[in-house]
Amino acid sequence: MERTGTILRGREFEPVEGRVVIGDDGRIEAIEETAVESDDIILPAFVNAHTHIGDSIAKEAGGGLSLEELVAPPDGLKHRLLRDASREELVTATEQSLRFMQRAGTAACLDFREGDVAGVRMLEDAAAGLDIDALSFARGSIDAMRAGDGYGASGANDDSFDRERAATREAGKPFGIHAGEVDASDIDPALDLEPDFLVHMVHPEPRHLERVAAQEVPIVVCPRSNLVTDVGLSPYADLHERTTLALGTDNVMLNSPSMFREMEFLAKLSDLSAADILRMATINGAEIADLEYGLIEPGREARLLVLDGDSDNLVGARDPVRAVVRRAGVDDVQEVVYG
């Protein structure tokens, strides 16, 4: 199998005209530079590094509420709606969001999964038959972590999470935790847990930035969500100077799980380069979850997003990386290749 067009190759997304050759094992065998007739743009499929897709039953609910009123456990609006919904309703709504993400070029999402073991099973049922990798960063119990792909802690002000961190490390799975979303009070205790990644970090102080650098802990930022909940915006440039950043769309309750929208939003409110943002949406998230895709190089799993470079939206683009990050959308998706 092969795909032809302008290939955004490697970590620098060097535009290469040619073909990607994919073997029977679903891995990239070669990238051949050659003249081709295709106007397609071929890039790595996205990795959405932070989602809450159980919220899919309550899209755009809770307008005007604070973050605590919306999502704070156990009685935020989201949690009340989740309790009131049937299992069938939750699975169906989650499947619909996964289908949208798959169609919009997302190969994997790292979902902070409510509902304990039962929540993990619901995500498995919702993803059955789809190509997208829906990874459960479970919460509620150590058993939930063992049933899923990692642990996704709510925040260090909610609990100590010492036992969960030790068990996750023993299981050899990643541990992520929200930190610095509303204020700085939970950042130090979150860093004390030596997490594999943090989420949000809207309010780090200088000493937190130095700790992040020293511990080399990646951070997933969710700019649209932070704007909607009025908690502020992360210091993207300061964080980028010190560690690896990845990109997530956060609660489906608040935002469509579109990586195109998230990239464009971040590109237009920050000084980060288009290549930096595309890395945040692909390889950086993949590396947090230890996935073997996220960039186009021989030997990698072939999870590719093919855009129609001749679409009314993209035709005439002089810089394909900037075009992907700042203007491309789901209507430009020609195909998502899953090896």
Coordinates of C-alpha atoms in Angstrom, one line a residue:
M1 CA 0.0 0.0 0.0
E2 CA 1.2 3.5 -0.7
R3 CA 0.0 7.1 -0.5
T4 CA 1.4 9.9 -2.6
G5 CA 1.5 13.7 -2.2
T6 CA 3.4 16.2 -0.1
I7 CA 4.7 14.3 2.9
L8 CA 5.4 16.1 6.2
R9 CA 8.3 13.9 7.2
G10 CA 9.9 13.4 10.6
R11 CA 10.0 15.6 13.7
E12 CA 10.6 18.8 11.6
F13 CA 7.7 18.0 9.2
E14 CA 10.0 18.6 6.2
P15 CA 7.7 18.8 3.1
V16 CA 8.8 16.0 0.8
E17 CA 7.1 15.3 -2.6
G18 CA 6.8 11.6 -3.1
R19 CA 5.2 8.4 -1.7
V20 CA 4.8 6.7 1.7
V21 CA 5.2 2.9 1.3
I22 CA 3.3 0.8 3.9
G23 CA 4.1 -2.8 4.5
D24 CA 1.7 -5.7 5.2
D25 CA 2.6 -5.3 8.9
G26 CA 1.1 -1.8 8.9
R27 CA 4.4 -0.1 9.3
I28 CA 6.1 2.5 7.1
E29 CA 8.6 0.7 4.9
A30 CA 9.9 3.7 3.0
I31 CA 9.5 7.3 2.1
E32 CA 10.4 7.8 -1.6
E33 CA 11.1 11.3 -2.9
T34 CA 9.8 11.5 -6.4
A35 CA 7.6 13.6 -8.6
V36 CA 3.9 12.7 -8.2
E37 CA 0.6 14.0 -9.6
S38 CA -1.2 14.1 -6.2
D39 CA -1.9 17.4 -4.4
D40 CA -2.6 15.5 -1.1
I41 CA -0.9 16.5 2.1
I42 CA 0.2 13.6 4.2
L43 CA 0.9 14.1 7.9
P44 CA 0.8 12.0 11.0
A45 CA -2.7 11.3 12.4
F46 CA -3.4 13.3 15.6
V47 CA -3.0 12.1 19.2
N48 CA -5.4 14.0 21.4
A49 CA -3.5 13.9 24.7
H50 CA -6.3 14.9 27.1
T51 CA -10.1 14.2 26.8
H52 CA -13.1 13.6 28.9
I53 CA -15.4 12.0 26.4
G54 CA -17.9 10.6 28.9
D55 CA -19.2 14.2 28.9
S56 CA -20.6 13.5 25.4
I57 CA -24.1 13.2 26.9
A58 CA -24.0 16.8 28.0
K59 CA -22.6 18.9 25.1
E60 CA -22.9 22.7 25.9
A61 CA -24.6 22.1 29.2
G62 CA -23.9 24.4 32.1
G63 CA -23.3 27.7 30.3
G64 CA -22.1 30.4 32.7
L65 CA -21.1 28.0 35.5
S66 CA -17.7 28.1 37.1
L67 CA -15.2 25.3 36.6
E68 CA -16.0 23.9 40.0
E69 CA -19.7 24.0 39.4
L70 CA -19.2 22.2 36.1
V71 CA -16.8 19.4 36.8
A72 CA -15.6 19.2 40.4
P73 CA -16.2 15.8 41.9
P74 CA -18.5 14.4 43.2
D75 CA -21.4 16.8 42.6
G76 CA -20.4 19.1 39.7
L77 CA -23.0 19.3 36.9
K78 CA -21.0 16.8 34.8
H79 CA -21.0 14.2 37.6
R80 CA -24.7 14.6 38.3
L81 CA -25.5 14.1 34.6
L82 CA -23.2 11.1 34.4
R83 CA -25.0 9.5 37.4
D84 CA -28.4 10.1 35.9
A85 CA -27.6 8.7 32.4
S86 CA -28.0 5.0 31.6
R87 CA -25.1 2.8 30.5
E88 CA -26.6 2.6 27.0
E89 CA -26.8 6.4 26.7
L90 CA -23.2 6.9 27.9
V91 CA -21.8 4.3 25.5
T92 CA -23.7 5.6 22.6
A93 CA -22.7 9.2 23.2
T94 CA -19.1 8.2 23.7
E95 CA -19.1 6.2 20.5
Q96 CA -20.4 9.2 18.6
S97 CA -17.5 11.4 19.8
L98 CA -15.0 8.7 19.0
R99 CA -16.4 8.4 15.5
F100 CA -16.1 12.2 15.0
M101 CA -12.5 12.1 16.2
Q102 CA -11.7 9.3 13.9
R103 CA -13.2 11.0 10.9
A104 CA -11.3 14.2 11.9
G105 CA -7.9 12.6 11.8
T106 CA -7.3 11.5 15.4
A107 CA -5.6 8.1 15.8
A108 CA -5.6 8.0 19.6
C109 CA -7.1 9.9 22.6
L110 CA -5.9 9.7 26.2
D111 CA -9.2 9.8 28.1
F112 CA -9.4 10.6 31.8
R113 CA -12.0 8.0 32.5
E114 CA -14.6 8.4 35.2
G115 CA -16.7 5.5 36.5
D116 CA -14.1 3.1 37.9
V117 CA -13.8 -0.3 36.2
A118 CA -17.3 0.1 34.8
G119 CA -16.2 3.3 33.1
V120 CA -13.2 1.5 31.5
R121 CA -15.5 -1.2 30.1
M122 CA -17.9 1.4 28.7
L123 CA -15.0 3.1 26.8
E124 CA -14.0 -0.3 25.5
D125 CA -17.5 -1.0 24.3
A126 CA -17.8 2.4 22.7
A127 CA -14.5 1.9 20.8
A128 CA -15.2 -1.6 19.7
G129 CA -15.1 -1.8 15.9
L130 CA -13.5 1.6 15.5
D131 CA -9.9 2.2 14.4
I132 CA -9.1 5.0 16.9
D133 CA -7.2 3.9 20.0
A134 CA -9.2 5.1 23.0
L135 CA -6.9 4.8 26.0
S136 CA -8.4 4.7 29.5
F137 CA -6.5 6.8 32.1
A138 CA -8.9 5.5 34.7
R139 CA -9.7 6.8 38.1
G140 CA -11.8 5.7 41.1
S141 CA -9.6 2.7 42.1
I142 CA -6.4 0.9 41.5
D143 CA -8.5 -1.9 39.9
A144 CA -9.7 0.6 37.4
M145 CA -6.1 1.6 36.5
R146 CA -5.2 -2.1 36.1
A147 CA -8.2 -2.6 33.8
G148 CA -7.2 0.4 31.7
D149 CA -4.1 2.0 30.2
G150 CA -3.0 4.2 33.1
Y151 CA -4.2 6.5 35.9
G152 CA -5.7 9.9 35.4
A153 CA -5.9 11.8 38.7
S154 CA -8.3 14.7 39.2
G155 CA -5.9 16.9 41.2
A156 CA -3.7 16.9 44.3
N157 CA -6.1 19.0 46.2
D158 CA -8.7 16.2 45.9
D159 CA -6.6 13.4 47.4
S160 CA -3.0 12.4 48.0
F161 CA -2.9 9.7 45.3
D162 CA 0.2 8.1 46.9
R163 CA -1.2 4.6 46.7
E164 CA -2.5 5.0 43.2
R165 CA 0.9 6.4 42.0
A166 CA 2.8 3.5 43.6
A167 CA 0.4 1.0 42.0
T168 CA 0.6 2.6 38.6
R169 CA 4.4 2.6 38.7
E170 CA 4.4 -1.0 39.7
A171 CA 2.0 -1.8 36.8
G172 CA 4.4 -0.1 34.4
K173 CA 1.6 2.3 33.2
P174 CA 1.6 6.1 32.9
F175 CA 0.3 8.4 35.6
G176 CA -1.2 11.8 34.7
I177 CA -2.7 14.4 37.0
H178 CA -4.4 17.8 36.6
A179 CA -2.4 20.6 38.1
G180 CA -2.4 24.4 38.2
E181 CA -5.8 24.7 36.4
V182 CA -7.5 27.1 38.8
D183 CA -4.5 28.3 40.9
A184 CA -1.0 27.1 41.9
S185 CA -2.0 25.4 45.1
D186 CA -1.9 21.8 43.7
I187 CA 1.2 22.1 41.6
D188 CA 3.9 21.2 44.1
P189 CA 2.0 18.1 45.5
A190 CA 1.3 17.0 42.0
L191 CA 5.0 17.2 41.1
D192 CA 5.9 15.4 44.3
L193 CA 4.1 12.4 42.9
E194 CA 6.7 12.4 40.0
P195 CA 3.9 12.0 37.4
D196 CA 4.5 11.0 33.8
F197 CA 2.6 14.1 32.7
L198 CA 0.7 17.0 34.0
V199 CA -2.5 18.6 32.5
H200 CA -3.3 22.3 32.2
M201 CA -0.6 24.2 34.2
V202 CA -2.3 27.5 33.7
H203 CA -0.9 29.1 36.9
P204 CA 2.7 28.0 37.4
E205 CA 5.0 30.2 39.4
P206 CA 8.7 30.6 38.5
R207 CA 9.7 27.9 41.0
H208 CA 7.2 25.5 39.5
L209 CA 8.7 26.1 36.0
E210 CA 12.1 25.2 37.4
R211 CA 10.7 22.0 39.0
V212 CA 9.1 21.1 35.7
A213 CA 12.3 21.5 33.8
A214 CA 14.3 19.6 36.5
Q215 CA 11.9 16.7 36.5
E216 CA 11.4 16.8 32.7
V217 CA 7.7 16.2 33.1
P218 CA 5.6 16.7 29.9
I219 CA 2.6 19.0 30.1
V220 CA -0.7 18.7 28.2
V221 CA -2.3 22.1 27.5
C222 CA -6.0 22.6 26.7
P223 CA -6.3 26.3 25.6
R224 CA -10.0 26.3 24.4
S225 CA -11.2 24.6 27.6
N226 CA -9.2 27.0 29.8
L227 CA -10.8 29.9 28.0
V228 CA -14.3 28.6 28.2
T229 CA -14.0 27.9 32.0
D230 CA -12.3 31.4 32.5
V231 CA -9.3 30.0 34.4
G232 CA -6.8 31.8 32.2
L233 CA -4.3 30.5 29.6
S234 CA -1.1 28.6 30.2
P235 CA 2.3 30.5 29.7
Y236 CA 2.9 28.5 26.6
A237 CA 6.3 29.9 25.7
D238 CA 7.6 29.6 29.2
L239 CA 6.5 26.0 29.4
H240 CA 7.8 25.2 25.9
E241 CA 11.2 26.4 26.8
R242 CA 11.4 24.0 29.7
T243 CA 9.6 20.8 28.7
T244 CA 7.6 18.9 26.1
L245 CA 4.1 20.1 25.4
A246 CA 1.2 18.1 24.1
L247 CA -2.3 19.2 23.1
G248 CA -5.7 18.1 24.3
T249 CA -9.3 19.1 23.8
D250 CA -10.5 18.3 27.3
N251 CA -14.2 18.0 28.1
V252 CA -16.6 17.2 25.2
M253 CA -19.1 19.0 27.3
L254 CA -17.2 22.3 26.6
N255 CA -15.5 21.8 23.2
S256 CA -15.7 19.7 20.1
P257 CA -12.9 17.1 20.2
S258 CA -11.3 18.6 17.1
M259 CA -7.6 18.8 17.0
F260 CA -7.9 21.1 14.0
R261 CA -9.8 23.7 16.1
E262 CA -7.4 23.3 19.0
M263 CA -4.3 23.8 16.8
E264 CA -5.7 26.8 15.1
F265 CA -6.8 28.4 18.4
L266 CA -3.4 27.9 19.9
A267 CA -1.6 29.1 16.8
K268 CA -3.5 32.4 16.8
L269 CA -3.2 33.2 20.5
S270 CA 0.5 32.2 21.1
D271 CA 3.9 32.7 19.7
L272 CA 4.6 29.0 19.2
S273 CA 5.5 28.0 15.7
A274 CA 3.3 26.0 13.5
A275 CA 5.8 23.1 13.6
D276 CA 5.8 23.2 17.4
I277 CA 2.0 23.1 17.5
L278 CA 1.8 20.2 15.0
R279 CA 4.4 18.3 17.2
M280 CA 2.1 18.9 20.2
A281 CA -0.8 17.4 18.3
T282 CA 1.1 14.3 17.1
I283 CA 4.4 12.9 18.2
N284 CA 4.5 14.6 21.7
G285 CA 1.1 13.1 22.7
A286 CA 2.1 9.7 21.2
E287 CA 5.3 9.6 23.3
I288 CA 3.4 10.3 26.5
A289 CA 1.4 7.2 25.9
D290 CA 4.3 5.2 24.5
L291 CA 2.7 4.8 21.1
E292 CA 4.6 3.8 18.0
Y293 CA 3.2 6.4 15.7
G294 CA 2.9 10.2 15.7
L295 CA 5.4 10.9 13.0
I296 CA 6.2 9.7 9.5
E297 CA 9.5 7.7 9.4
P298 CA 10.4 4.2 8.3
G299 CA 9.7 1.6 11.0
R300 CA 6.9 3.6 12.6
E301 CA 3.3 2.4 12.6
A302 CA 1.4 3.9 9.7
R303 CA -1.2 6.2 11.3
L304 CA -1.5 8.8 8.6
L305 CA -3.9 11.7 7.9
V306 CA -4.3 12.5 4.2
L307 CA -5.7 16.0 3.4
D308 CA -7.0 17.2 0.1
G309 CA -4.4 19.9 -0.8
D310 CA -6.6 20.9 -3.8
S311 CA -9.7 21.6 -1.6
D312 CA -11.2 25.1 -1.8
N313 CA -9.7 25.7 1.6
L314 CA -6.2 24.5 1.1
V315 CA -5.5 25.1 -2.6
G316 CA -2.7 27.6 -3.1
A317 CA -1.2 27.1 0.3
R318 CA 2.5 28.1 0.2
D319 CA 3.5 26.6 3.6
P320 CA 1.8 23.2 4.1
V321 CA 2.7 23.0 7.9
R322 CA 1.1 26.4 8.6
A323 CA -1.8 25.5 6.4
V324 CA -2.5 22.3 8.4
V325 CA -2.2 24.1 11.7
R326 CA -3.9 27.4 11.0
R327 CA -6.6 26.6 8.4
A328 CA -7.2 22.9 7.7
G329 CA -10.4 21.3 9.0
V330 CA -12.4 18.1 8.9
D331 CA -13.9 19.0 5.5
D332 CA -10.3 18.8 4.1
V333 CA -9.8 15.2 5.3
Q334 CA -9.4 12.8 2.4
E335 CA -8.6 9.7 4.4
V336 CA -7.2 8.5 7.7
V337 CA -4.9 5.5 7.2
Y338 CA -4.6 2.9 9.9
G339 CA -1.8 0.8 8.6

